[in-house]
CSV table of C-alpha atoms in Angstrom, one decimal:
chain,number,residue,atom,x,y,z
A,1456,UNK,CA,18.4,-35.6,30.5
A,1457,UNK,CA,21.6,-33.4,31.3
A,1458,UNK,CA,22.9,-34.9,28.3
A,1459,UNK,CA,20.4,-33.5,26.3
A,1460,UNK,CA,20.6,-30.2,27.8
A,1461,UNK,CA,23.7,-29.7,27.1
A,1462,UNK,CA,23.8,-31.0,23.6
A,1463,UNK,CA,21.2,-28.5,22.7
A,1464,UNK,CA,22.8,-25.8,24.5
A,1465,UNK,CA,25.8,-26.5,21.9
A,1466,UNK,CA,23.8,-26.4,19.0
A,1467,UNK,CA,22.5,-23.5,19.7
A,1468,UNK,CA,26.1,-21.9,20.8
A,1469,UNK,CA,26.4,-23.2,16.8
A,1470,UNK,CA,23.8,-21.6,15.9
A,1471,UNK,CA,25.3,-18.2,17.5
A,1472,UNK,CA,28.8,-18.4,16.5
A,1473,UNK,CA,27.3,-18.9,12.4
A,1474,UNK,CA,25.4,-16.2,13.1
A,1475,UNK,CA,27.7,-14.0,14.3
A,1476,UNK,CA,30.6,-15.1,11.0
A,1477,UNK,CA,27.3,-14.2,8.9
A,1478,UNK,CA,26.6,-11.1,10.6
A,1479,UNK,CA,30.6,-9.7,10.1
A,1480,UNK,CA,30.6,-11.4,6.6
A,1481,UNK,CA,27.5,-8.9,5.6
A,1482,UNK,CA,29.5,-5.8,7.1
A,1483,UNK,CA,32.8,-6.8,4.9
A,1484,UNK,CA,30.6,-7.8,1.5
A,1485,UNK,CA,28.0,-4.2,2.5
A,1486,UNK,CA,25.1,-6.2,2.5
A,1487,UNK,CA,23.3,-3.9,4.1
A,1488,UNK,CA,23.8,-0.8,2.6
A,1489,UNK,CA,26.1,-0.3,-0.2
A,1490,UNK,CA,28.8,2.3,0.3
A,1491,UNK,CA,29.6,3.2,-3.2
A,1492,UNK,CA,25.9,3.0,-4.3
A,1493,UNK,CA,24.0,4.6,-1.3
A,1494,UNK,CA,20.7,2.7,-1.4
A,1495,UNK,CA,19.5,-0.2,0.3
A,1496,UNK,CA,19.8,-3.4,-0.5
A,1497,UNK,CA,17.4,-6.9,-0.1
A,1498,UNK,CA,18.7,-7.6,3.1
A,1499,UNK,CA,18.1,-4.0,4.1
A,1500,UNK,CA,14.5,-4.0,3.4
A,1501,UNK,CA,13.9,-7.3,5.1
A,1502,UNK,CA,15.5,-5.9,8.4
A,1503,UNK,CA,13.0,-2.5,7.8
A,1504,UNK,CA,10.1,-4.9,7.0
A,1505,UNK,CA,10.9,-6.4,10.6
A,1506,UNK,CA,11.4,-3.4,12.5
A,1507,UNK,CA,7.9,-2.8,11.4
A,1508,UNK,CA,6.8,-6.1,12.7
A,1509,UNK,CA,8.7,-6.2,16.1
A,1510,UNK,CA,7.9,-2.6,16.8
A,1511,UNK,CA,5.0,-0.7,15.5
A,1512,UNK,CA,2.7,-4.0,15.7
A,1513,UNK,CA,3.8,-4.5,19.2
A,1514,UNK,CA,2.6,-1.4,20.5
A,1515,UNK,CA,-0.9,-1.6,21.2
A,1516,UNK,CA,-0.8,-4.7,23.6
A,1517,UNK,CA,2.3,-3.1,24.8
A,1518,UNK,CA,0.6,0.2,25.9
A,1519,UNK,CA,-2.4,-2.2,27.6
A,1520,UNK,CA,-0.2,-4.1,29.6
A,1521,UNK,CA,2.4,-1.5,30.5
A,1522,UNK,CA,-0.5,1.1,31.5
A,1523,UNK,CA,-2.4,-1.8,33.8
A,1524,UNK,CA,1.5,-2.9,35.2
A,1525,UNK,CA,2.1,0.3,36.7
A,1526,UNK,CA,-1.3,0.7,38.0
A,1527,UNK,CA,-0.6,-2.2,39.9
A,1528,UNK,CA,2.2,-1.6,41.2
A,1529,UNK,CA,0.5,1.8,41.9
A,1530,UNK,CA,-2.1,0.4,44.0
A,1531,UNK,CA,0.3,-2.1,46.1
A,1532,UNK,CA,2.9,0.7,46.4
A,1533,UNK,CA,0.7,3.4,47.8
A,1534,UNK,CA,-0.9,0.4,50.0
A,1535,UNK,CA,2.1,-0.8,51.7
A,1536,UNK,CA,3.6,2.5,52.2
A,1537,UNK,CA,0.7,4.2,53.9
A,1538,UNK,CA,1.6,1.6,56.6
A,1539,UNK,CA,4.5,3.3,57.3
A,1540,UNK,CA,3.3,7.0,56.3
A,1541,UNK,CA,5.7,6.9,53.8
A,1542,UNK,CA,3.0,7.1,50.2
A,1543,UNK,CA,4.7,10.0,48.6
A,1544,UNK,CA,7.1,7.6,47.6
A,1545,UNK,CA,4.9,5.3,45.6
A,1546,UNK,CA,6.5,6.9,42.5
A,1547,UNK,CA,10.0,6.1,43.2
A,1548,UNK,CA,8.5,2.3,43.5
A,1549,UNK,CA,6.8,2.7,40.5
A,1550,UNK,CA,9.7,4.3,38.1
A,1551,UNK,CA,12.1,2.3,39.9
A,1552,UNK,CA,10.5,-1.4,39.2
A,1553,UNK,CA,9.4,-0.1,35.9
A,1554,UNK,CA,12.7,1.1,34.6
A,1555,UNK,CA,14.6,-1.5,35.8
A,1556,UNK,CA,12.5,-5.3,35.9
A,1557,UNK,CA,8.9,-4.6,35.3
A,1558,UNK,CA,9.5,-2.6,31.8
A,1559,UNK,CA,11.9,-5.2,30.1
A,1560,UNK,CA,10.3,-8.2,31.1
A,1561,UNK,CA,6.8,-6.9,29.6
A,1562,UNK,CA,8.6,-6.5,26.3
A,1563,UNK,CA,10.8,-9.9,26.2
A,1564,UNK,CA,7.0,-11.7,27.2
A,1565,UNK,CA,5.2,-9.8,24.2
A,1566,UNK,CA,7.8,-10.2,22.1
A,1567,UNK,CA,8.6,-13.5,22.6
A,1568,UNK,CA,4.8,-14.3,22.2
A,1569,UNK,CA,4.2,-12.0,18.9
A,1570,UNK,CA,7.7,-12.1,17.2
A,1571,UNK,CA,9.5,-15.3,18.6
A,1572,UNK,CA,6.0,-17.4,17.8
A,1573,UNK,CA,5.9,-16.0,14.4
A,1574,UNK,CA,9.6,-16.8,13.6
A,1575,UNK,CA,9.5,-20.4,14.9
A,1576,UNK,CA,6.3,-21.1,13.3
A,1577,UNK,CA,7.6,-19.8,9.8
A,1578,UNK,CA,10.5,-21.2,9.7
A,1579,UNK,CA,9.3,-25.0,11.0
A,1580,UNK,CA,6.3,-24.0,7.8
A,1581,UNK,CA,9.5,-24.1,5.1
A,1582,UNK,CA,11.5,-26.7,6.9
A,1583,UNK,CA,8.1,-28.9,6.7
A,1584,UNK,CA,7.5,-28.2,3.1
A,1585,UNK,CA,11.0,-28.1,2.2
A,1586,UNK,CA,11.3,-24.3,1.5
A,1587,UNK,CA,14.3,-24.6,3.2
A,1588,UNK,CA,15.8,-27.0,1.1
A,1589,UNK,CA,15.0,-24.8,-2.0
A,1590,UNK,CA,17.1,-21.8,-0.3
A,1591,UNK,CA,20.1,-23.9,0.3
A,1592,UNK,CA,19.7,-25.1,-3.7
A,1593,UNK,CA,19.6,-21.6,-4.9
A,1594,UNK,CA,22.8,-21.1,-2.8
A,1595,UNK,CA,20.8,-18.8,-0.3
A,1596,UNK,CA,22.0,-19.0,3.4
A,1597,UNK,CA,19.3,-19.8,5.4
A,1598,UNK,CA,20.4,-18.0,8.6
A,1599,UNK,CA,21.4,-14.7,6.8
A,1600,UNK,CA,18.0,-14.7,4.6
A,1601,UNK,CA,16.0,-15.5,7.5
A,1602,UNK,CA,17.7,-15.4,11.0
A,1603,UNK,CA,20.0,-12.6,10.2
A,1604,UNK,CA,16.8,-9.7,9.6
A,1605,UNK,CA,15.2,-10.7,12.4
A,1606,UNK,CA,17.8,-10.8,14.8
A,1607,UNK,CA,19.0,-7.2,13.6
A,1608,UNK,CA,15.4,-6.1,14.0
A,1609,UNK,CA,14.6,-7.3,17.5
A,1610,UNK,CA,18.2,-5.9,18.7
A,1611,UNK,CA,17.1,-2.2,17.2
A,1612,UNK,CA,13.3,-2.1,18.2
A,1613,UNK,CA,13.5,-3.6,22.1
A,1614,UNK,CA,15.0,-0.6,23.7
A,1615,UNK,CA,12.8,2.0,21.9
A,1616,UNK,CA,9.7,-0.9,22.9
A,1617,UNK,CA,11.4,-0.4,26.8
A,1618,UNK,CA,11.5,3.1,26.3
A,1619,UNK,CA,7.8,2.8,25.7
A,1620,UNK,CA,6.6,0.5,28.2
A,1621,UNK,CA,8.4,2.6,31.0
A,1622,UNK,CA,6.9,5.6,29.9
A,1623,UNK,CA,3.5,4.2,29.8
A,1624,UNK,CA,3.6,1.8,33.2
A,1625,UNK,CA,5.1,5.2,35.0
A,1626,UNK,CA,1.9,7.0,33.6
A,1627,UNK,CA,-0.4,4.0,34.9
A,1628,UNK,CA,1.4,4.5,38.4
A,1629,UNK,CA,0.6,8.1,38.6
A,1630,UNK,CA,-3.5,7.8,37.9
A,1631,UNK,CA,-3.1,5.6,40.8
A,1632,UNK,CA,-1.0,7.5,43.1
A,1633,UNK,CA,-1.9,11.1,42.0
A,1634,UNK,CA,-5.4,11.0,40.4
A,1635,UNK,CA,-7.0,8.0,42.6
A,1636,UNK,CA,-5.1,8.4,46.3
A,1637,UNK,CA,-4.6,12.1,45.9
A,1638,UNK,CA,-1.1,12.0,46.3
A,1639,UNK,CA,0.2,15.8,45.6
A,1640,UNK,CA,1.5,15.6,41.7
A,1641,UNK,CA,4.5,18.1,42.5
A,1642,UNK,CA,5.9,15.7,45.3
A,1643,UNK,CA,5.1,12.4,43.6
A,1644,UNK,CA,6.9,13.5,40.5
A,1645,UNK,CA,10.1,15.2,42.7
A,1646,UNK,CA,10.2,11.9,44.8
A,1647,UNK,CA,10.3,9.9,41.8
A,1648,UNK,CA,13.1,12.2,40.0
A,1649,UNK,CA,15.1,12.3,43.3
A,1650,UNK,CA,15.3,8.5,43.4
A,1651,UNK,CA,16.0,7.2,40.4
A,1652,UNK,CA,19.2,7.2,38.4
A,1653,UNK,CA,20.2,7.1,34.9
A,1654,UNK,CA,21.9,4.3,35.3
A,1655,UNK,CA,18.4,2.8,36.1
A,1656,UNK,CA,17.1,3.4,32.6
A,1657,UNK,CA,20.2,2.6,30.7
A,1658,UNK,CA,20.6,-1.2,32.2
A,1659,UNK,CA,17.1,-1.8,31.6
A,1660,UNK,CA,17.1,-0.5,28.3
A,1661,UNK,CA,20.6,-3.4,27.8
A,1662,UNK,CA,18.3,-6.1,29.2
A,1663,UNK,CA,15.9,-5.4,26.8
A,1664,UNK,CA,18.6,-6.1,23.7
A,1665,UNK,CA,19.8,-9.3,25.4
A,1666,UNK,CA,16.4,-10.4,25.7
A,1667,UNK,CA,15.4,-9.8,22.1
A,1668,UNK,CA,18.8,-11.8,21.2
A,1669,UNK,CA,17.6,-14.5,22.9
A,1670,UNK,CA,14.5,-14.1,21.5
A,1671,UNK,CA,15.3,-14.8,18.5
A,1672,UNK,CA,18.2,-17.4,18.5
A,1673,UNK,CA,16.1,-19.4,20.6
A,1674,UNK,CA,12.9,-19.2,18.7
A,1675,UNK,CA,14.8,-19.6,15.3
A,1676,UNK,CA,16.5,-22.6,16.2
A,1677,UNK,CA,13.4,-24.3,17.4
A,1678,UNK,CA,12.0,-23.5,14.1
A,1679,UNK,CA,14.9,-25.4,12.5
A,1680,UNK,CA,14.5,-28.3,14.6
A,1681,UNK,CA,10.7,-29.1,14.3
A,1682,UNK,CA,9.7,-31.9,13.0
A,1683,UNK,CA,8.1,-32.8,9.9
A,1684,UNK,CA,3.8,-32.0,9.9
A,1685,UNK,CA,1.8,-29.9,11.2
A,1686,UNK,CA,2.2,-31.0,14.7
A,1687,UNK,CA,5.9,-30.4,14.4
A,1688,UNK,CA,5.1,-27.0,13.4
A,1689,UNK,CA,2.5,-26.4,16.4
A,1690,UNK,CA,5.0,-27.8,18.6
A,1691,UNK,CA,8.1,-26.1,17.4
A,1692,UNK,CA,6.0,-22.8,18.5
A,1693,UNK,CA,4.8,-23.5,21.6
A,1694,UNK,CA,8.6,-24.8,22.4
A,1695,UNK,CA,9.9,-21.9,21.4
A,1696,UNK,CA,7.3,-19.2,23.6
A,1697,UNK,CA,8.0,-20.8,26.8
A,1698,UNK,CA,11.5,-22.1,26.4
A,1699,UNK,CA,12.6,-18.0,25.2
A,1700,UNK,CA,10.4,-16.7,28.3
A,1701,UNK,CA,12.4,-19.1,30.9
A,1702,UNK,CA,15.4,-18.4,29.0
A,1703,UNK,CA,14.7,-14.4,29.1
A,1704,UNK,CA,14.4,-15.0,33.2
A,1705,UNK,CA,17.1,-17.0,34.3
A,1706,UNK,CA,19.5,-14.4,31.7
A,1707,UNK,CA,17.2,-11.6,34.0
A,1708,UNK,CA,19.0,-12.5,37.2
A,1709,UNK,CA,22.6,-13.1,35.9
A,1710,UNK,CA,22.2,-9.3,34.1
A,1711,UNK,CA,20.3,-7.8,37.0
A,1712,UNK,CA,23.4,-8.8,39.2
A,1713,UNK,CA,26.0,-7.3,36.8
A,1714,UNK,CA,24.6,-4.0,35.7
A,1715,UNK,CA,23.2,-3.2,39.0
């Protein structure tokens, strides 16, 4: 068993290091965007197609959960500080968890459920029916065409999706706190303000890039090693959800103990 952990923990350092040689290959050879001829190129528009995909679809379930997050933590905040007379400061517990664990983790869950689903389920598709295979014959990297995109993607659109959620789950706090307790607006707001640090935001806003890294490398290389059929494909996905999500969280506490 620790064998195999550790052999796929290899591959997929493999996996990282190719796509890393890729990734500064593409800078050198302007792959991206052409220098001398200033518009974008294939691999340009596959990275906007996914930026589309990772962040505007995201949104809606993202507003839902963030919204009903920091109601909750709303409601238990003002509850457990009213013990100690202390509920004006349910909007420094609220900004605080948001900004920092609540907000990042919401958007690695989602997006390891929409985007890192998606990507291990198409990739373990062509694998199956040898689409793969095709790529490599028409001398087409399989990890630049369809790792590369998505990894780019993911790395641009978490923070902006963090940005988001916080703003939202801060807003869900505050109909709690302010509109349903009748905690004075001007105090919960200058409580909130007088607590938290920018240093708060930006570390949570450098989990959320790790994460979607993860996301991604993880997902993609569970797509790669799905076996043949459609089982293979089904299990290749589900693989790839909860092994992202429990890598996401252990990677939580060794970044929550650096940046902070």
């Amino acid at each position: 068993m620790l064998s195999y952990f550790f052999e796929e923990l290899g591959r997929v350092f493999i996996l990282t290091k190719s796509l890393f040689i890729i990734f500064i290959k593409s800078i050198i050879e302007q792959r991206f965007i052409r220098i001398k001829r200033p518009f974008f190129t294939p691999t340009t528009h596959r990275i906007i197609s996914h930026l589309v995909d990772v962040g505007v679809n995201t949104l809606p379930i993202l507003f839902i959960v963030s919204s009903f997050f920091g109601m909750v933590l709303g409601y238990l905040g003002y509850n457990q500080f009213k013990r100690i007379e202390m509920e004006v400061y349910t909007g420094a517990l609220v900004g605080a968890s948001m900004l920092t664990e609540v907000g990042p983790v919401i958007v690695a869950v989602l997006v390891a459920g929409r985007i890192g689903a998606k990507a291990a389920s198409t990739i373990s598709s062509m694998k199956t029916t040898q689409q793969i295979d095709a790529l490599e014959t028409l001398a087409v990297n399989p990890l630049e065409y369809l790792v590369l995109p998505r990894l780019i993607a993911t790395a641009i659109m978490m923070p902006i999706l963090g940005i988001f959620a916080d703003i939202i789950g801060i807003i869900g706090g505050y109909i709690v706190g302010v509109v349903m307790f009748d905690i004075k607006s001007g105090l919960y707001i200058t409580k909130m303000i007088d607590f938290l640090k920018v240093s708060d935001l930006t570390s949570g806003l450098i989990k959320t890039i790790f994460f979607g890294i993860i996301i991604i490398i993880v997902s993609c290389y569970k797509g790669f090693r799905a076996k043949e059929g459609a089982i293979g494909v089904g299990e290749a996905t589900t693989s790839a959800v909860v092994v992202s999500i429990a890598t996401v969280l252990v990677f939580d506490y060794f970044l929550t103990v650096i940046l902070f």
